C-alpha cells in the first residue's frame, strides 16, 4: 500500500472523530494503527472500543491537558517525547497508519516546531499513512500534505450551553 499524508484541520467539530473513523476502518482491514494524542488527557469512549482490537491498535497520550497561556517546560518535554515516540513508531515497520492527534495545536502553542513536523513528513516511509489533526494547521504542513480537509463550524450547540456528552464528544 502506498501511504499518503492527510491533514484534518479547521474550527469545526470532527477532526479527531474522522481520524478515529479511519482507524476503525483500517483495523477492520487488518492494518495496524499507532494513535498518538497530543495535549488531550481526557478518557474518551471510542478508545475503550478500539482497545478491544489488541495489537492492531496502539493509543499513546503525550499531553498534560489543555494549555492556557505560556506552556510549561513539562508541556514542551511531553510533546517532544511524543513526537520522538511517534517517529519511532512510524519508522518501525510495526504500523501501517500513524495518527498525530492535535499535533497542529501543539505547533500553534509552541510545544513543537512546524519544521519538525514537515521533517517527519519527509522521513515517512512510503508505505505509512500519516494523519495530522488539529485546528490551525500551519501553511508548510498543509503544503507538505497529500490531502487537507478543513472542518468549518457553522453552528454548534456548545454556544447554547450544551456541554460535552459521553458517547458523543468523548
C-alpha positions as a LaTeX table, in Angstrom:
\begin{tabular}{lrrr}
\hline
Residue & $x$ (\AA) & $y$ (\AA) & $z$ (\AA) \\
\hline
Unk1 & 0.00 & 0.00 & 0.00 \\
Unk2 & 1.26 & 3.47 & $-0.83$ \\
Unk3 & 0.70 & 5.80 & 2.11 \\
Unk4 & $-0.31$ & 9.44 & 1.99 \\
Unk5 & $-0.26$ & 12.37 & 4.40 \\
Unk6 & $-3.69$ & 13.62 & 5.49 \\
Unk7 & $-4.42$ & 16.78 & 7.48 \\
Unk8 & $-7.75$ & 17.38 & 9.25 \\
Unk9 & $-7.93$ & 21.00 & 10.40 \\
Unk10 & $-10.37$ & 23.87 & 10.92 \\
Unk11 & $-12.53$ & 25.21 & 13.74 \\
Unk12 & $-15.32$ & 22.67 & 13.24 \\
Unk13 & $-16.07$ & 19.58 & 15.31 \\
Unk14 & $-14.94$ & 16.22 & 13.98 \\
Unk15 & $-11.20$ & 16.20 & 13.32 \\
Unk16 & $-10.35$ & 13.54 & 15.89 \\
Unk17 & $-13.58$ & 11.69 & 15.09 \\
Unk18 & $-12.52$ & 11.48 & 11.43 \\
Unk19 & $-9.12$ & 10.09 & 12.45 \\
Unk20 & $-10.79$ & 7.56 & 14.76 \\
Unk21 & $-13.18$ & 6.53 & 11.98 \\
Unk22 & $-10.29$ & 5.98 & 9.59 \\
Unk23 & $-8.55$ & 3.96 & 12.33 \\
Unk24 & $-11.60$ & 1.72 & 12.78 \\
Unk25 & $-11.79$ & 1.15 & 9.02 \\
Unk26 & $-8.06$ & 0.37 & 8.89 \\
Unk27 & $-8.14$ & $-2.09$ & 11.79 \\
Unk28 & $-11.17$ & $-3.75$ & 10.18 \\
Unk29 & $-9.00$ & $-4.24$ & 7.09 \\
Unk30 & $-6.22$ & $-5.82$ & 9.17 \\
Unk31 & $-3.97$ & $-2.75$ & 9.26 \\
Unk32 & $-2.08$ & $-1.65$ & 12.37 \\
Unk33 & $-2.61$ & 1.84 & 13.81 \\
Unk34 & $-0.48$ & 3.94 & 16.16 \\
Unk35 & $-2.64$ & 6.78 & 17.52 \\
Unk36 & $-0.72$ & 9.49 & 19.41 \\
Unk37 & $-2.71$ & 12.16 & 21.25 \\
Unk38 & $-1.00$ & 15.44 & 21.97 \\
Unk39 & $-2.41$ & 17.77 & 24.66 \\
Unk40 & $-5.57$ & 15.74 & 25.38 \\
Unk41 & $-5.74$ & 13.73 & 28.59 \\
Unk42 & $-9.46$ & 13.04 & 28.95 \\
Unk43 & $-10.58$ & 9.44 & 28.60 \\
Unk44 & $-12.73$ & 9.05 & 25.53 \\
Unk45 & $-15.24$ & 6.27 & 24.83 \\
Unk46 & $-14.06$ & 5.46 & 21.31 \\
Unk47 & $-10.68$ & 4.37 & 22.62 \\
Unk48 & $-12.28$ & 1.91 & 25.02 \\
Unk49 & $-13.80$ & 0.22 & 21.96 \\
Unk50 & $-10.59$ & 0.41 & 19.95 \\
Unk51 & $-8.62$ & $-1.20$ & 22.79 \\
Unk52 & $-10.51$ & $-4.41$ & 22.00 \\
Unk53 & $-8.54$ & $-4.63$ & 18.76 \\
Unk54 & $-5.44$ & $-5.53$ & 20.76 \\
Unk55 & $-2.16$ & $-5.38$ & 18.90 \\
Unk56 & $-3.72$ & $-3.77$ & 15.82 \\
Unk57 & $-4.37$ & $-0.51$ & 17.68 \\
Unk58 & $-1.99$ & 1.35 & 19.99 \\
Unk59 & $-3.05$ & 4.54 & 21.78 \\
Unk60 & $-0.47$ & 6.73 & 23.46 \\
Unk61 & $-1.11$ & 10.07 & 25.17 \\
Unk62 & 1.58 & 12.72 & 25.38 \\
Unk63 & $-0.40$ & 15.61 & 26.74 \\
Unk64 & $-0.73$ & 17.17 & 30.14 \\
Unk65 & $-4.11$ & 18.73 & 29.43 \\
Unk66 & $-5.30$ & 21.88 & 27.71 \\
Unk67 & $-2.86$ & 24.77 & 27.97 \\
Unk68 & $-3.85$ & 28.33 & 28.73 \\
Unk69 & $-1.13$ & 30.91 & 28.43 \\
Unk70 & 2.53 & 30.02 & 28.13 \\
Unk71 & 3.26 & 26.29 & 28.05 \\
Unk72 & 5.46 & 24.93 & 30.81 \\
Unk73 & 8.75 & 23.16 & 30.20 \\
Unk74 & 6.98 & 19.93 & 31.22 \\
Unk75 & 4.37 & 20.50 & 28.47 \\
Unk76 & 7.13 & 21.01 & 25.90 \\
Unk77 & 9.03 & 17.94 & 27.08 \\
Unk78 & 5.86 & 15.80 & 26.91 \\
Unk79 & 5.22 & 16.90 & 23.32 \\
Unk80 & 8.85 & 16.30 & 22.33 \\
Unk81 & 8.74 & 12.82 & 23.85 \\
Unk82 & 5.51 & 12.14 & 21.98 \\
Unk83 & 6.96 & 13.25 & 18.67 \\
Unk84 & 10.03 & 11.09 & 19.23 \\
Unk85 & 7.93 & 8.01 & 20.06 \\
Unk86 & 5.57 & 8.64 & 17.14 \\
Unk87 & 8.51 & 8.95 & 14.76 \\
Unk88 & 9.88 & 5.67 & 16.11 \\
Unk89 & 6.50 & 4.02 & 15.54 \\
Unk90 & 6.34 & 5.44 & 12.01 \\
Unk91 & 9.81 & 4.14 & 11.14 \\
Unk92 & 9.43 & 0.78 & 12.91 \\
Unk93 & 7.53 & $-1.15$ & 10.22 \\
Unk94 & 5.11 & $-2.12$ & 13.02 \\
Unk95 & 2.33 & 0.26 & 11.95 \\
Unk96 & 0.57 & 1.00 & 8.68 \\
Unk97 & $-1.07$ & 4.20 & 9.93 \\
Unk98 & 0.25 & 6.79 & 12.37 \\
Unk99 & $-2.17$ & 9.41 & 13.70 \\
Unk100 & $-0.85$ & 12.54 & 15.42 \\
Unk101 & $-3.99$ & 13.91 & 17.05 \\
Unk102 & $-3.92$ & 17.65 & 17.90 \\
Unk103 & $-0.39$ & 17.97 & 16.53 \\
Unk104 & $-1.33$ & 21.24 & 14.78 \\
Unk105 & $-2.43$ & 22.69 & 18.12 \\
Unk106 & 0.84 & 21.55 & 19.70 \\
Unk107 & 2.66 & 23.50 & 16.99 \\
Unk108 & 0.49 & 26.61 & 17.40 \\
Unk109 & 1.14 & 26.58 & 21.16 \\
Unk110 & 4.91 & 26.37 & 20.63 \\
Unk111 & 5.27 & 22.85 & 22.02 \\
Unk112 & 6.72 & 21.70 & 18.71 \\
Unk113 & 8.01 & 23.46 & 15.60 \\
Unk114 & 6.23 & 23.10 & 12.28 \\
Unk115 & 9.64 & 22.40 & 10.73 \\
Unk116 & 9.87 & 19.27 & 12.91 \\
Unk117 & 6.53 & 18.05 & 11.57 \\
Unk118 & 7.48 & 18.80 & 7.96 \\
Unk119 & 10.70 & 16.82 & 8.51 \\
Unk120 & 8.64 & 13.96 & 9.96 \\
Unk121 & 6.53 & 14.03 & 6.79 \\
Unk122 & 9.70 & 13.89 & 4.66 \\
Unk123 & 11.05 & 10.98 & 6.72 \\
Unk124 & 7.79 & 8.99 & 6.41 \\
Unk125 & 8.24 & 5.60 & 4.76 \\
Unk126 & 6.22 & 5.43 & 1.55 \\
Unk127 & 4.05 & 2.61 & 2.93 \\
Unk128 & 2.87 & 4.55 & 6.03 \\
Unk129 & $-0.29$ & 6.65 & 6.08 \\
Unk130 & 0.25 & 9.71 & 8.30 \\
Unk131 & $-2.75$ & 11.59 & 9.72 \\
Unk132 & $-2.29$ & 15.01 & 11.36 \\
Unk133 & $-5.21$ & 16.64 & 13.18 \\
Unk134 & $-5.93$ & 19.89 & 14.95 \\
Unk135 & $-7.12$ & 23.36 & 14.17 \\
Unk136 & $-4.72$ & 25.93 & 12.75 \\
Unk137 & $-2.57$ & 23.72 & 10.54 \\
Unk138 & 0.48 & 25.78 & 9.50 \\
Unk139 & 0.93 & 26.56 & 5.81 \\
Unk140 & 4.12 & 24.50 & 5.50 \\
Unk141 & 2.37 & 21.40 & 6.88 \\
Unk142 & $-0.56$ & 21.97 & 4.53 \\
Unk143 & 1.86 & 22.29 & 1.61 \\
Unk144 & 3.60 & 19.02 & 2.53 \\
Unk145 & 0.33 & 17.04 & 2.83 \\
Unk146 & $-1.36$ & 14.99 & 0.12 \\
Unk147 & $-4.89$ & 15.67 & 1.40 \\
Unk148 & $-6.18$ & 18.54 & 3.54 \\
Unk149 & $-9.72$ & 18.67 & 4.89 \\
Unk150 & $-10.92$ & 21.76 & 6.70 \\
Unk151 & $-13.86$ & 21.31 & 9.04 \\
Unk152 & $-15.70$ & 24.60 & 9.44 \\
Unk153 & $-18.09$ & 25.41 & 12.25 \\
Unk154 & $-21.36$ & 26.82 & 11.01 \\
Unk155 & $-23.38$ & 26.21 & 14.16 \\
Unk156 & $-22.53$ & 24.44 & 17.43 \\
Unk157 & $-24.75$ & 23.55 & 20.38 \\
Unk158 & $-21.87$ & 24.42 & 22.74 \\
Unk159 & $-22.85$ & 28.06 & 22.27 \\
Unk160 & $-26.26$ & 27.19 & 23.76 \\
Unk161 & $-24.56$ & 25.87 & 26.89 \\
Unk162 & $-24.68$ & 22.18 & 25.99 \\
Unk163 & $-21.57$ & 20.59 & 27.49 \\
Unk164 & $-19.57$ & 17.65 & 26.10 \\
Unk165 & $-21.59$ & 14.43 & 26.35 \\
Unk166 & $-20.23$ & 10.95 & 26.94 \\
Unk167 & $-20.56$ & 8.82 & 23.83 \\
Unk168 & $-20.95$ & 11.89 & 21.59 \\
Unk169 & $-17.96$ & 14.18 & 22.29 \\
Unk170 & $-15.94$ & 11.85 & 24.49 \\
\hline
\end{tabular}
